[in-house]
PDB file of C-alpha atoms in Angstrom:
ATOM      1  CA  MET A 193      -6.476  48.724  27.520  1.00  0.00           C
ATOM      2  CA  ASN A 194      -5.726  47.679  31.086  1.00  0.00           C
ATOM      3  CA  GLN A 195      -2.080  47.027  30.226  1.00  0.00           C
ATOM      4  CA  VAL A 196      -1.818  50.405  28.503  1.00  0.00           C
ATOM      5  CA  THR A 197      -3.072  51.965  31.720  1.00  0.00           C
ATOM      6  CA  ASN A 198      -0.497  49.947  33.678  1.00  0.00           C
ATOM      7  CA  VAL A 199       2.278  51.333  31.482  1.00  0.00           C
ATOM      8  CA  MET A 200       1.013  54.862  32.080  1.00  0.00           C
ATOM      9  CA  ARG A 201       0.907  54.145  35.797  1.00  0.00           C
ATOM     10  CA  MET A 202       4.472  52.804  35.628  1.00  0.00           C
ATOM     11  CA  HIS A 203       5.670  56.032  33.999  1.00  0.00           C
ATOM     12  CA  ARG A 204       3.648  58.123  36.445  1.00  0.00           C
ATOM     13  CA  LYS A 205       5.582  56.650  39.351  1.00  0.00           C
ATOM     14  CA  ASP A 206       8.673  58.372  37.953  1.00  0.00           C
ATOM     15  CA  LEU A 207       7.339  61.922  38.167  1.00  0.00           C
ATOM     16  CA  PHE A 208      10.833  63.208  38.903  1.00  0.00           C
ATOM     17  CA  THR A 209      11.988  62.288  35.380  1.00  0.00           C
ATOM     18  CA  TRP A 210       8.785  63.207  33.552  1.00  0.00           C
ATOM     19  CA  VAL A 211       7.761  66.377  35.412  1.00  0.00           C
ATOM     20  CA  TYR A 212       9.956  67.647  38.227  1.00  0.00           C
ATOM     21  CA  LEU A 213      13.435  67.515  36.648  1.00  0.00           C
ATOM     22  CA  PRO A 214      12.559  69.186  33.312  1.00  0.00           C
ATOM     23  CA  TRP A 215      10.784  72.019  35.106  1.00  0.00           C
ATOM     24  CA  ILE A 216      13.618  72.383  37.620  1.00  0.00           C
ATOM     25  CA  ILE A 217      15.998  72.757  34.672  1.00  0.00           C
ATOM     26  CA  LEU A 218      13.676  75.150  32.834  1.00  0.00           C
ATOM     27  CA  LEU A 219      12.865  77.395  35.796  1.00  0.00           C
ATOM     28  CA  GLY A 220      16.510  77.372  36.875  1.00  0.00           C
ATOM     29  CA  ASN A 221      17.420  78.501  33.375  1.00  0.00           C
ATOM     30  CA  PHE A 222      14.769  81.217  33.558  1.00  0.00           C
ATOM     31  CA  ILE A 223      15.964  82.532  36.927  1.00  0.00           C
ATOM     32  CA  ILE A 224      19.584  82.626  35.738  1.00  0.00           C
ATOM     33  CA  ASN A 225      18.618  84.422  32.511  1.00  0.00           C
ATOM     34  CA  LEU A 226      16.518  86.949  34.406  1.00  0.00           C
ATOM     35  CA  ALA A 227      19.130  87.550  37.107  1.00  0.00           C
ATOM     36  CA  VAL A 228      22.073  87.932  34.724  1.00  0.00           C
ATOM     37  CA  THR A 229      20.111  90.278  32.452  1.00  0.00           C
ATOM     38  CA  ALA A 230      19.071  92.409  35.437  1.00  0.00           C
ATOM     39  CA  ILE A 231      22.656  92.597  36.705  1.00  0.00           C
ATOM     40  CA  ILE A 232      24.468  93.405  33.467  1.00  0.00           C
ATOM     41  CA  SER A 233      21.861  95.729  31.958  1.00  0.00           C
ATOM     42  CA  SER A 234      21.879  99.433  32.696  1.00  0.00           C
ATOM     43  CA  GLY A 235      18.287  99.920  31.645  1.00  0.00           C
ATOM     44  CA  GLU A 236      15.554  98.298  29.622  1.00  0.00           C
ATOM     45  CA  VAL A 237      16.781  95.346  27.557  1.00  0.00           C
ATOM     46  CA  ASN A 238      13.647  93.475  26.455  1.00  0.00           C
ATOM     47  CA  MET A 239      15.545  90.746  24.604  1.00  0.00           C
ATOM     48  CA  SER A 240      14.491  87.204  23.694  1.00  0.00           C
ATOM     49  CA  THR A 241      16.759  84.479  25.092  1.00  0.00           C
ATOM     50  CA  GLY A 242      15.193  81.299  23.723  1.00  0.00           C
ATOM     51  CA  GLY A 243      16.105  79.603  27.010  1.00  0.00           C
ATOM     52  CA  MET A 244      12.704  77.934  27.332  1.00  0.00           C
ATOM     53  CA  PHE A 245      13.699  75.465  24.635  1.00  0.00           C
ATOM     54  CA  SER A 246      16.044  73.747  27.104  1.00  0.00           C
ATOM     55  CA  ILE A 247      13.067  71.588  28.086  1.00  0.00           C
ATOM     56  CA  TYR A 248      12.841  70.318  24.514  1.00  0.00           C
ATOM     57  CA  ILE A 249      16.460  69.190  24.530  1.00  0.00           C
ATOM     58  CA  TYR A 250      15.682  67.432  27.803  1.00  0.00           C
ATOM     59  CA  PHE A 251      12.822  65.458  26.239  1.00  0.00           C
ATOM     60  CA  LEU A 252      14.950  64.558  23.227  1.00  0.00           C
ATOM     61  CA  ILE A 253      17.382  62.926  25.664  1.00  0.00           C
ATOM     62  CA  THR A 254      14.510  61.419  27.670  1.00  0.00           C
ATOM     63  CA  GLY A 255      13.247  59.778  24.486  1.00  0.00           C
ATOM     64  CA  MET A 256      16.612  58.087  24.128  1.00  0.00           C
ATOM     65  CA  LEU A 257      16.581  56.858  27.745  1.00  0.00           C
ATOM     66  CA  THR A 258      12.954  55.803  28.305  1.00  0.00           C
ATOM     67  CA  LEU A 259      13.315  52.432  26.608  1.00  0.00           C
ATOM     68  CA  TYR A 260      16.510  51.574  28.460  1.00  0.00           C
ATOM     69  CA  GLN A 261      15.000  52.482  31.824  1.00  0.00           C
ATOM     70  CA  THR A 262      11.533  50.910  31.563  1.00  0.00           C
ATOM     71  CA  PHE A 263      11.196  48.446  28.679  1.00  0.00           C
ATOM     72  CA  PRO A 264      12.852  45.386  30.349  1.00  0.00           C
ATOM     73  CA  PHE A 265      10.839  46.041  33.518  1.00  0.00           C
ATOM     74  CA  ALA A 266       7.593  46.224  31.529  1.00  0.00           C
ATOM     75  CA  LEU A 267       8.304  42.932  29.744  1.00  0.00           C
ATOM     76  CA  GLY A 268       9.069  41.388  33.129  1.00  0.00           C
ATOM     77  CA  LEU A 269       5.512  42.291  34.147  1.00  0.00           C
ATOM     78  CA  ASN A 270       4.225  40.449  31.046  1.00  0.00           C
ATOM     79  CA  ILE A 271       3.150  43.687  29.394  1.00  0.00           C
ATOM     80  CA  ARG A 272       2.842  43.282  25.655  1.00  0.00           C
ATOM     81  CA  ARG A 273       5.160  45.329  23.471  1.00  0.00           C
ATOM     82  CA  LYS A 274       2.342  47.120  21.698  1.00  0.00           C
ATOM     83  CA  ASP A 275       0.765  48.029  25.053  1.00  0.00           C
ATOM     84  CA  TYR A 276       4.111  49.390  26.224  1.00  0.00           C
ATOM     85  CA  PHE A 277       4.306  51.501  23.067  1.00  0.00           C
ATOM     86  CA  TRP A 278       0.800  52.931  23.372  1.00  0.00           C
ATOM     87  CA  GLY A 279       1.087  53.488  27.111  1.00  0.00           C
ATOM     88  CA  THR A 280       4.296  55.445  26.533  1.00  0.00           C
ATOM     89  CA  ALA A 281       2.666  57.334  23.645  1.00  0.00           C
ATOM     90  CA  ALA A 282      -0.259  58.305  25.887  1.00  0.00           C
ATOM     91  CA  THR A 283       2.144  59.471  28.593  1.00  0.00           C
ATOM     92  CA  ILE A 284       4.183  61.708  26.311  1.00  0.00           C
ATOM     93  CA  GLY A 285       0.932  62.963  24.753  1.00  0.00           C
ATOM     94  CA  ILE A 286      -0.326  64.105  28.163  1.00  0.00           C
ATOM     95  CA  ILE A 287       3.060  65.626  29.028  1.00  0.00           C
ATOM     96  CA  SER A 288       3.163  67.479  25.694  1.00  0.00           C
ATOM     97  CA  ILE A 289      -0.317  68.949  26.120  1.00  0.00           C
ATOM     98  CA  ALA A 290       0.239  69.906  29.768  1.00  0.00           C
ATOM     99  CA  THR A 291       3.581  71.527  28.938  1.00  0.00           C
ATOM    100  CA  SER A 292       2.098  73.531  26.073  1.00  0.00           C
ATOM    101  CA  VAL A 293      -0.725  74.786  28.317  1.00  0.00           C
ATOM    102  CA  CYS A 294       1.819  75.882  30.940  1.00  0.00           C
ATOM    103  CA  PHE A 295       3.877  77.682  28.299  1.00  0.00           C
ATOM    104  CA  VAL A 296       0.884  79.586  26.966  1.00  0.00           C
ATOM    105  CA  LEU A 297      -0.103  80.618  30.507  1.00  0.00           C
ATOM    106  CA  LEU A 298       3.460  81.714  31.309  1.00  0.00           C
ATOM    107  CA  SER A 299       3.580  83.602  28.017  1.00  0.00           C
ATOM    108  CA  ALA A 300       0.422  85.493  29.015  1.00  0.00           C
ATOM    109  CA  ILE A 301       1.894  86.288  32.443  1.00  0.00           C
ATOM    110  CA  GLU A 302       5.117  87.481  30.829  1.00  0.00           C
ATOM    111  CA  GLU A 303       3.181  89.767  28.503  1.00  0.00           C
ATOM    112  CA  ALA A 304       1.092  91.110  31.412  1.00  0.00           C
ATOM    113  CA  THR A 305       4.264  91.979  33.356  1.00  0.00           C
ATOM    114  CA  ASN A 306       5.723  93.731  30.302  1.00  0.00           C
ATOM    115  CA  ARG A 307       8.368  91.012  29.949  1.00  0.00           C
ATOM    116  CA  TRP A 308       9.369  91.053  33.615  1.00  0.00           C
ATOM    117  CA  GLY A 309       9.964  94.782  33.615  1.00  0.00           C
ATOM    118  CA  ASN A 310      11.334  95.059  30.074  1.00  0.00           C
ATOM    119  CA  LEU A 311      14.167  92.612  30.758  1.00  0.00           C
ATOM    120  CA  ILE A 312      13.710  89.401  28.756  1.00  0.00           C
ATOM    121  CA  ALA A 313      11.179  87.579  26.617  1.00  0.00           C
ATOM    122  CA  PHE A 314      11.618  84.026  27.883  1.00  0.00           C
ATOM    123  CA  PHE A 315       8.187  82.442  27.349  1.00  0.00           C
ATOM    124  CA  HIS A 316       6.643  85.055  25.046  1.00  0.00           C
ATOM    125  CA  VAL A 317       8.554  84.038  21.933  1.00  0.00           C
ATOM    126  CA  PRO A 318       8.253  86.160  18.774  1.00  0.00           C
ATOM    127  CA  TYR A 319       7.113  84.351  15.601  1.00  0.00           C
ATOM    128  CA  ILE A 320       5.429  81.650  17.702  1.00  0.00           C
ATOM    129  CA  ILE A 321       3.035  84.032  19.440  1.00  0.00           C
ATOM    130  CA  ASP A 322       1.973  85.370  16.031  1.00  0.00           C
ATOM    131  CA  ASN A 323      -0.107  82.215  15.542  1.00  0.00           C
ATOM    132  CA  GLY A 324      -2.623  82.906  18.329  1.00  0.00           C
ATOM    133  CA  MET A 325      -3.272  80.851  21.447  1.00  0.00           C
ATOM    134  CA  ILE A 326      -4.379  77.693  19.618  1.00  0.00           C
ATOM    135  CA  GLY A 327      -1.372  77.943  17.331  1.00  0.00           C
ATOM    136  CA  GLU A 328       0.928  78.309  20.343  1.00  0.00           C
ATOM    137  CA  LEU A 329      -0.603  75.275  22.029  1.00  0.00           C
ATOM    138  CA  TRP A 330      -0.209  73.172  18.897  1.00  0.00           C
ATOM    139  CA  PHE A 331       3.357  74.323  18.234  1.00  0.00           C
ATOM    140  CA  TYR A 332       4.673  73.606  21.730  1.00  0.00           C
ATOM    141  CA  ALA A 333       2.903  70.245  22.075  1.00  0.00           C
ATOM    142  CA  ALA A 334       3.850  69.028  18.592  1.00  0.00           C
ATOM    143  CA  LEU A 335       7.482  70.112  18.948  1.00  0.00           C
ATOM    144  CA  LEU A 336       7.887  68.288  22.260  1.00  0.00           C
ATOM    145  CA  ALA A 337       6.364  65.100  20.836  1.00  0.00           C
ATOM    146  CA  HIS A 338       8.539  65.401  17.729  1.00  0.00           C
ATOM    147  CA  LEU A 339      11.797  65.667  19.656  1.00  0.00           C
ATOM    148  CA  TYR A 340      10.808  62.958  22.127  1.00  0.00           C
ATOM    149  CA  TYR A 341      10.124  60.486  19.315  1.00  0.00           C
ATOM    150  CA  ALA A 342      13.300  61.502  17.515  1.00  0.00           C
ATOM    151  CA  GLY A 343      15.134  60.260  20.591  1.00  0.00           C
ATOM    152  CA  PHE A 344      12.808  57.291  21.068  1.00  0.00           C
ATOM    153  CA  VAL A 345      13.341  55.920  17.547  1.00  0.00           C
ATOM    154  CA  ILE A 346      17.117  56.101  18.065  1.00  0.00           C
ATOM    155  CA  SER A 347      16.700  54.070  21.243  1.00  0.00           C
ATOM    156  CA  CYS A 348      14.492  51.532  19.431  1.00  0.00           C
ATOM    157  CA  ILE A 349      17.082  51.054  16.682  1.00  0.00           C
ATOM    158  CA  HIS A 350      19.721  50.435  19.347  1.00  0.00           C
ATOM    159  CA  ARG A 351      17.476  47.974  21.200  1.00  0.00           C
ATOM    160  CA  ARG A 352      16.573  46.053  18.044  1.00  0.00           C
ATOM    161  CA  PHE A 353      19.855  46.028  16.125  1.00  0.00           C
ATOM    162  CA  GLY A 354      22.579  46.900  18.643  1.00  0.00           C
ATOM    163  CA  ALA A 355      25.105  49.692  18.971  1.00  0.00           C
ATOM    164  CA  LEU A 356      27.081  48.853  15.812  1.00  0.00           C
ATOM    165  CA  ASN A 357      24.078  49.011  13.494  1.00  0.00           C
ATOM    166  CA  LEU A 358      22.852  52.177  15.202  1.00  0.00           C
ATOM    167  CA  THR A 359      26.248  53.740  14.555  1.00  0.00           C
ATOM    168  CA  ILE A 360      26.012  52.716  10.894  1.00  0.00           C
ATOM    169  CA  VAL A 361      22.526  54.232  10.576  1.00  0.00           C
ATOM    170  CA  LEU A 362      23.644  57.511  12.172  1.00  0.00           C
ATOM    171  CA  ALA A 363      26.773  57.573   9.996  1.00  0.00           C
ATOM    172  CA  VAL A 364      24.685  57.091   6.838  1.00  0.00           C
ATOM    173  CA  LEU A 365      22.317  59.887   7.902  1.00  0.00           C
ATOM    174  CA  PHE A 366      25.258  62.176   8.674  1.00  0.00           C
ATOM    175  CA  LEU A 367      26.838  61.352   5.305  1.00  0.00           C
ATOM    176  CA  ALA A 368      23.552  62.022   3.494  1.00  0.00           C
ATOM    177  CA  ALA A 369      23.187  65.372   5.289  1.00  0.00           C
ATOM    178  CA  THR A 370      26.774  66.286   4.386  1.00  0.00           C
ATOM    179  CA  VAL A 371      26.270  65.409   0.721  1.00  0.00           C
ATOM    180  CA  PHE A 372      23.045  67.428   0.633  1.00  0.00           C
ATOM    181  CA  SER A 373      24.787  70.395   2.258  1.00  0.00           C
ATOM    182  CA  VAL A 374      27.571  70.319  -0.347  1.00  0.00           C
ATOM    183  CA  LEU A 375      25.087  70.038  -3.220  1.00  0.00           C
ATOM    184  CA  ALA A 376      22.924  72.808  -1.787  1.00  0.00           C
ATOM    185  CA  SER A 377      25.953  75.085  -1.526  1.00  0.00           C
ATOM    186  CA  TYR A 378      27.201  74.201  -5.017  1.00  0.00           C
ATOM    187  CA  TYR A 379      23.861  74.695  -6.760  1.00  0.00           C
ATOM    188  CA  GLY A 380      22.758  77.639  -4.610  1.00  0.00           C
ATOM    189  CA  TRP A 381      19.733  75.955  -3.056  1.00  0.00           C
ATOM    190  CA  TRP A 382      20.101  77.567   0.376  1.00  0.00           C
ATOM    191  CA  GLY A 383      18.492  80.817  -0.722  1.00  0.00           C
ATOM    192  CA  ASP A 384      15.425  78.980  -2.038  1.00  0.00           C
ATOM    193  CA  ILE A 385      15.211  76.855   1.116  1.00  0.00           C
ATOM    194  CA  LEU A 386      15.444  79.932   3.356  1.00  0.00           C
ATOM    195  CA  GLU A 387      12.811  81.727   1.299  1.00  0.00           C
ATOM    196  CA  LEU A 388      10.509  78.706   1.554  1.00  0.00           C
ATOM    197  CA  ILE A 389      10.890  78.596   5.351  1.00  0.00           C
ATOM    198  CA  GLN A 390      10.479  82.352   5.800  1.00  0.00           C
ATOM    199  CA  GLY A 391       7.192  82.229   3.942  1.00  0.00           C
ATOM    200  CA  ARG A 392       5.705  79.733   6.403  1.00  0.00           C
ATOM    201  CA  SER A 393       4.246  80.264   9.859  1.00  0.00           C
ATOM    202  CA  ALA A 394       5.446  78.363  12.914  1.00  0.00           C
ATOM    203  CA  VAL A 395       2.226  76.318  12.825  1.00  0.00           C
ATOM    204  CA  GLU A 396       2.788  75.307   9.201  1.00  0.00           C
ATOM    205  CA  ILE A 397       6.379  74.252   9.863  1.00  0.00           C
ATOM    206  CA  ILE A 398       5.580  72.205  12.964  1.00  0.00           C
ATOM    207  CA  SER A 399       2.620  70.607  11.169  1.00  0.00           C
ATOM    208  CA  TRP A 400       4.973  69.334   8.474  1.00  0.00           C
ATOM    209  CA  CYS A 401       7.351  68.135  11.186  1.00  0.00           C
ATOM    210  CA  SER A 402       4.461  66.242  12.760  1.00  0.00           C
ATOM    211  CA  LEU A 403       4.310  64.053   9.671  1.00  0.00           C
ATOM    212  CA  LEU A 404       7.887  63.079  10.449  1.00  0.00           C
ATOM    213  CA  THR A 405       6.823  62.421  14.051  1.00  0.00           C
ATOM    214  CA  LEU A 406       4.305  59.882  12.747  1.00  0.00           C
ATOM    215  CA  VAL A 407       7.114  58.236  10.757  1.00  0.00           C
ATOM    216  CA  TYR A 408       9.224  58.017  13.925  1.00  0.00           C
ATOM    217  CA  MET A 409       6.296  56.461  15.760  1.00  0.00           C
ATOM    218  CA  GLY A 410       5.652  53.919  13.007  1.00  0.00           C
ATOM    219  CA  ILE A 411       9.294  52.850  12.877  1.00  0.00           C
ATOM    220  CA  SER A 412       9.466  52.645  16.678  1.00  0.00           C
ATOM    221  CA  TYR A 413       6.326  50.516  16.833  1.00  0.00           C
ATOM    222  CA  GLN A 414       7.620  48.036  14.277  1.00  0.00           C
ATOM    223  CA  LEU A 415      11.020  47.796  15.946  1.00  0.00           C
ATOM    224  CA  LEU A 416       9.549  47.291  19.423  1.00  0.00           C
ATOM    225  CA  ARG A 417       7.430  44.384  18.215  1.00  0.00           C
ATOM    226  CA  ARG A 418      10.649  42.462  17.552  1.00  0.00           C
ATOM    227  CA  ALA A 419      12.860  43.888  20.274  1.00  0.00           C
ATOM    228  CA  THR A 420      14.215  41.757  23.093  1.00  0.00           C
ATOM    229  CA  ALA A 421      14.453  42.724  26.722  1.00  0.00           C
TER     230      ALA A 421
END
């Protein structure tokens, strides 16, 4: 447990990467969206930009980079691989929860200000807000963890098997997705898939995605146990 705490402390020393930079990017995106909308609009716009999801792309990339930036250093401190994994998992868990709380609070502020004077819906996202406050919290936290571990498992495959094998894995996945897309178009599956998705709430969809997050975590854990510095 002490080593897990040490890993969390190691990550906490890089607050710029974990906290400051993603929020600088997000708030910069928000200010630009708000300013441009105010300048080009001749009246009330009240549109949804979806710009808040830039922070999720950031954490997808962060998941790919975390291992490269900290794993060799952690092993140099004689931290066990499993402790590194769980310390990193605890860190991203805290970040996910804190981020979701901030989003729900900003969504409430946005609603109270009538979407910043009827300009944009940046944090108050339709479809997601239909699930209530608890649903919002779960959706934002689970989505961030999902994308982070999607990037993290890619990094673990690279660390364990090298760039060539990672390229092969990604190529196989891309080929499988292409084949599925062709089959879905040929047999007319897209309509059924769209109907299935439209009949589900945001909470239901992200809950199913969370099962895939657990798969990412399991694969990452097994790969890290055999990874070299």
